[in-house]
């Protein structure tokens, strides 16, 4: 047991939870305005790929992330236009987005780099890994926070900012109202569509960051389908956290810890199949403790939706 | 609205979407540095050029049709069953196990293997349905996550206890099925097998079931308006379990016929990389969950894949161009272009609600 649980485990949990947390916050934004964003997985994959592409061509991490944000924003805009303006079924659009992301990244991997499966180049620079001078020497905190990328800190900062936005600002209050009852919100002059667009675009940006952490954080490479269901786990974290920033953070912590634990188990003699199953099984189990809204309420809400 | 527009209007949307899809494909081909017309010609040849390629496309379409029908049935009832991959994998695995270890005459083993596939896929699917009906665990997410569990579990079985140790190959796969259990081919020397007939039959049966039976009506009512169905006395829980079993059973059947008809053993990852499950779901979405439409859409999407392989064989363009066309197609078929266009032209913007 001692080799299983130590401070390094918390450290690696923080690393792996970051993509999940970022995507889950994006999902929370979307679900708060009544759009159930199944496309998180695809957005994240696109983000991971375009971050590597940007990194390869610009040779600069900052530009790489900006490039990733730009690319994913285009796709999230398409998502928003189809589901808000053209009234397409959000779930269908999300599924199609995931398929498009999978096809497009594999295709581009061949077309741009002429490789199949994975791309790695040693001229690429990964995200910087920070060792903060004073904290580094503090006994417990030091090893926990050792060598984390700036995106890890940023994800928690965004969660905090989102909490402040939702519950302490006028605009955030309108945002929540637009999702809670679009018809009523519209009747008092809130521009519902504007908030919906904002939510989808913001979730795109967050997923781009999540993807960048995946492909430039721990390792500096891209492999086909490297998100491996993290977008869906993020979706569960969104639901589990009741789409509130703090709840989502707590749920992501749980999944990040499970992910880290499953990596740790691989060091033992267990078959890797079962250790890889762990995050998914725990996610399903976690859903038992969160009661989803009844389908009747969903149906009623759909009837009153003004989208 | 006269008769002519009434007939052509439903077709306008799919055709427009196909055009947009082909346009996206053309852009992708251009970026990859290929000749657009030549690539599309190769794609056509790879899918329909000659008897072998045509039957190959139909054979690839077989599991896609069955999975698509399963998904379409669940969608019709209003349940987003996205667990086709796991259900297919369990169907395939159980069919392979029965085929390998059951004694008896070949034809009997083959039939039992097919039934085992249906039951295994159905039960895996019902589990998610039960979780939703009883514990309100979101079906969409649970079916998605159960895919990973199923694929990993099947992967473990063929990597350790059931691994084929006869050959020198290091691949994780089960042993080869005996000749006598294989599904017979429709035309000798061609890849097409009896499973295709089963798939077409299933499409017809579901069409009649949905159109003409009480259960079919209840299913459509539940999917169309759950509240109306509730007031009409349709019990959602049992309906959900039934629909999920039916849907998962079809996916399991798809996996089973793929094993018994063309792969003859369970190879880890072979079903997932071929992307049967998601293509089937896409076909159901493309056809608006209409059974006959799903049949046609499945063949069309399978042709995109086999055509993509032809493209990769003969040109510089990667085969994923098919996947891109497919995804763009679905993206744009979901949008109500024609609908909103008509509404705007007529000038009646509101339909009672405030928009």
XYZ file of C-alpha atoms in Angstrom, chain B residues 49-311:
263
model
C -16.339 -0.874 -59.448
C -16.769 -4.551 -60.250
C -18.511 -7.452 -58.574
C -15.855 -8.063 -55.934
C -15.769 -4.480 -54.713
C -19.554 -4.195 -54.756
C -20.063 -7.332 -52.655
C -17.211 -6.220 -50.423
C -19.081 -2.981 -49.766
C -22.285 -4.865 -48.978
C -20.385 -7.210 -46.676
C -18.898 -4.244 -44.829
C -22.346 -2.697 -44.640
C -23.836 -5.791 -42.948
C -22.822 -5.085 -39.318
C -23.367 -1.358 -39.928
C -26.967 -1.966 -41.037
C -27.732 -4.108 -37.983
C -26.148 -1.659 -35.558
C -27.820 1.249 -37.329
C -31.214 -0.444 -37.046
C -30.640 -1.017 -33.346
C -29.690 2.613 -32.832
C -32.624 3.771 -34.964
C -35.062 1.740 -32.900
C -33.747 3.191 -29.647
C -33.776 6.726 -31.080
C -37.365 6.225 -32.228
C -38.313 5.390 -28.657
C -36.459 8.498 -27.472
C -33.471 6.755 -25.906
C -29.990 7.822 -26.872
C -28.269 4.453 -26.922
C -24.673 5.241 -27.839
C -23.357 1.941 -26.497
C -23.455 0.101 -29.811
C -19.715 -0.526 -29.719
C -19.758 -2.372 -26.396
C -22.919 -4.266 -27.321
C -21.405 -5.300 -30.636
C -18.157 -6.379 -28.980
C -19.982 -8.561 -26.456
C -22.143 -10.034 -29.214
C -19.058 -10.842 -31.253
C -17.199 -12.263 -28.266
C -20.031 -14.571 -27.201
C -20.571 -15.738 -30.776
C -16.871 -16.566 -30.992
C -16.950 -18.403 -27.646
C -19.977 -20.504 -28.605
C -18.458 -21.205 -32.016
C -15.228 -22.366 -30.416
C -16.405 -24.415 -27.449
C -19.895 -25.762 -28.188
C -19.972 -29.349 -29.437
C -22.474 -30.495 -32.045
C -23.178 -30.143 -35.753
C -21.896 -26.983 -37.433
C -25.250 -25.477 -38.446
C -26.603 -25.814 -34.904
C -23.509 -24.236 -33.375
C -23.781 -21.383 -35.850
C -27.420 -20.681 -34.945
C -26.730 -20.900 -31.211
C -23.745 -18.586 -31.680
C -25.961 -16.002 -33.384
C -28.551 -16.247 -30.598
C -25.803 -15.947 -27.992
C -24.589 -12.814 -29.739
C -28.055 -11.267 -29.659
C -28.581 -12.124 -25.996
C -25.158 -10.889 -24.906
C -25.518 -7.577 -26.727
C -29.066 -7.196 -25.468
C -28.221 -7.877 -21.836
C -25.273 -5.474 -21.847
C -27.597 -2.843 -23.251
C -30.443 -3.629 -20.823
C -28.040 -3.078 -17.948
C -27.651 0.566 -18.942
C -31.412 0.792 -19.497
C -32.080 -0.626 -16.050
C -29.647 1.811 -14.450
C -31.553 4.650 -16.089
C -35.061 3.370 -15.375
C -34.345 2.396 -11.769
C -31.531 4.692 -10.582
C -31.825 7.533 -13.110
C -28.255 7.111 -14.287
C -28.057 9.131 -17.509
C -28.350 6.622 -20.356
C -26.341 8.608 -22.882
C -23.289 8.758 -20.646
C -23.531 5.287 -19.153
C -23.810 3.595 -22.564
C -20.830 5.620 -23.777
C -18.656 4.690 -20.817
C -19.721 1.033 -20.887
C -18.181 0.850 -24.376
C -14.724 1.287 -22.901
C -15.395 -1.305 -20.212
C -16.665 -3.861 -22.750
C -13.799 -3.361 -25.191
C -11.188 -3.581 -22.425
C -12.818 -6.661 -20.909
C -12.981 -8.483 -24.254
C -9.404 -7.386 -24.890
C -8.347 -8.929 -21.575
C -10.079 -12.237 -22.398
C -8.348 -12.681 -25.730
C -5.032 -11.410 -24.395
C -4.868 -13.871 -21.475
C -7.266 -16.800 -20.886
C -8.553 -17.310 -24.442
C -5.470 -16.295 -26.360
C -4.637 -18.214 -29.508
C -1.313 -19.852 -28.657
C -1.134 -22.128 -31.688
C 0.418 -19.594 -34.025
C 3.551 -17.606 -33.513
C 1.671 -14.332 -33.834
C 1.842 -12.043 -30.831
C -1.582 -10.577 -31.579
C -4.306 -10.732 -28.960
C -6.927 -12.894 -30.658
C -9.033 -15.966 -30.019
C -8.544 -19.231 -31.869
C -9.943 -19.650 -35.367
C -13.485 -20.983 -35.718
C -13.970 -24.327 -37.423
C -15.033 -24.234 -41.106
C -18.358 -25.884 -40.362
C -19.636 -23.018 -38.174
C -18.940 -20.281 -40.709
C -21.920 -18.463 -42.183
C -22.256 -19.542 -45.831
C -21.325 -17.081 -48.571
C -24.061 -15.843 -50.867
C -21.892 -16.012 -53.983
C -18.846 -18.276 -53.886
C -15.556 -16.429 -54.038
C -17.131 -13.116 -52.975
C -17.012 -11.650 -49.474
C -20.797 -11.310 -49.136
C -22.332 -13.704 -46.567
C -25.764 -14.707 -45.289
C -25.588 -12.028 -42.604
C -26.548 -9.464 -45.230
C -29.849 -11.260 -45.805
C -30.459 -11.201 -42.055
C -29.780 -7.466 -42.016
C -32.228 -6.741 -44.845
C -34.850 -8.934 -43.174
C -34.327 -7.100 -39.889
C -34.875 -3.767 -41.623
C -38.168 -4.966 -43.132
C -39.347 -6.465 -39.846
C -38.633 -3.264 -37.925
C -40.332 -1.208 -40.617
C -43.516 -3.249 -40.296
C -43.228 -3.400 -36.509
C -43.008 0.376 -36.165
C -45.690 1.123 -38.735
C -48.297 -1.535 -38.059
C -48.096 -2.831 -34.499
C -49.314 -1.543 -31.151
C -45.826 -1.753 -29.673
C -44.484 0.169 -32.645
C -47.044 2.882 -32.065
C -46.181 3.068 -28.380
C -42.496 3.289 -29.224
C -43.065 6.132 -31.649
C -45.357 7.890 -29.187
C -42.765 7.639 -26.424
C -40.090 9.033 -28.693
C -42.284 11.712 -30.203
C -43.702 13.133 -27.014
C -42.870 11.425 -23.719
C -45.484 13.385 -21.781
C -48.257 12.456 -24.199
C -47.164 8.826 -23.970
C -47.221 9.078 -20.183
C -50.783 10.373 -20.180
C -51.688 7.764 -22.767
C -50.686 5.063 -20.307
C -47.417 3.903 -21.842
C -45.180 2.516 -19.107
C -41.794 4.074 -19.679
C -39.721 1.688 -17.544
C -40.659 -1.620 -19.228
C -40.635 0.061 -22.625
C -37.136 1.300 -21.971
C -35.859 -2.149 -21.009
C -37.547 -3.716 -24.036
C -36.310 -1.110 -26.468
C -32.791 -1.287 -25.055
C -32.728 -5.085 -25.295
C -33.936 -4.952 -28.867
C -31.461 -2.235 -29.757
C -28.501 -3.907 -28.063
C -29.540 -7.295 -29.431
C -29.330 -5.966 -32.970
C -25.872 -4.544 -32.270
C -24.882 -7.922 -30.784
C -26.221 -9.647 -33.900
C -24.120 -7.296 -35.993
C -21.011 -8.327 -34.069
C -21.941 -12.018 -34.251
C -22.442 -12.134 -38.025
C -19.230 -10.211 -38.547
C -17.344 -12.893 -36.596
C -19.178 -15.877 -38.109
C -19.306 -14.486 -41.629
C -16.056 -12.729 -42.291
C -13.479 -12.584 -39.481
C -13.879 -16.115 -38.038
C -12.173 -15.158 -34.770
C -12.274 -12.357 -32.220
C -9.307 -10.079 -32.797
C -8.699 -7.386 -30.190
C -9.531 -3.994 -31.656
C -10.566 -5.278 -35.100
C -14.185 -4.250 -34.608
C -13.325 -0.905 -33.019
C -10.834 0.219 -35.658
C -13.302 -0.612 -38.431
C -15.624 1.840 -36.669
C -18.754 -0.233 -37.320
C -20.559 1.018 -34.248
C -20.258 4.748 -34.846
C -20.925 4.348 -38.555
C -24.131 2.507 -37.697
C -25.213 5.282 -35.333
C -24.375 7.816 -38.038
C -26.472 5.875 -40.558
C -29.436 5.973 -38.186
C -29.003 9.728 -37.728
C -28.592 10.260 -41.462
C -31.852 8.461 -42.181
C -33.775 10.150 -39.387
C -34.151 6.740 -37.703
C -36.269 5.346 -40.534
C -35.533 1.569 -40.853
C -35.429 1.357 -44.657
C -33.592 4.672 -44.807
C -31.068 3.307 -42.319
C -30.484 0.326 -44.601
C -29.720 2.592 -47.555
C -27.661 5.055 -45.489
C -25.583 2.180 -44.066
C -24.690 0.947 -47.539
C -23.849 4.502 -48.537
C -21.559 5.038 -45.529
C -19.948 1.612 -46.020
C -19.297 2.646 -49.628
C -17.583 5.793 -48.364
C -15.269 3.579 -46.272
C -14.496 0.963 -48.902
C -14.151 3.784 -51.410
C -11.721 5.483 -49.050
C -9.640 2.313 -49.038
C -9.600 2.358 -52.836
C -8.450 5.961 -52.689
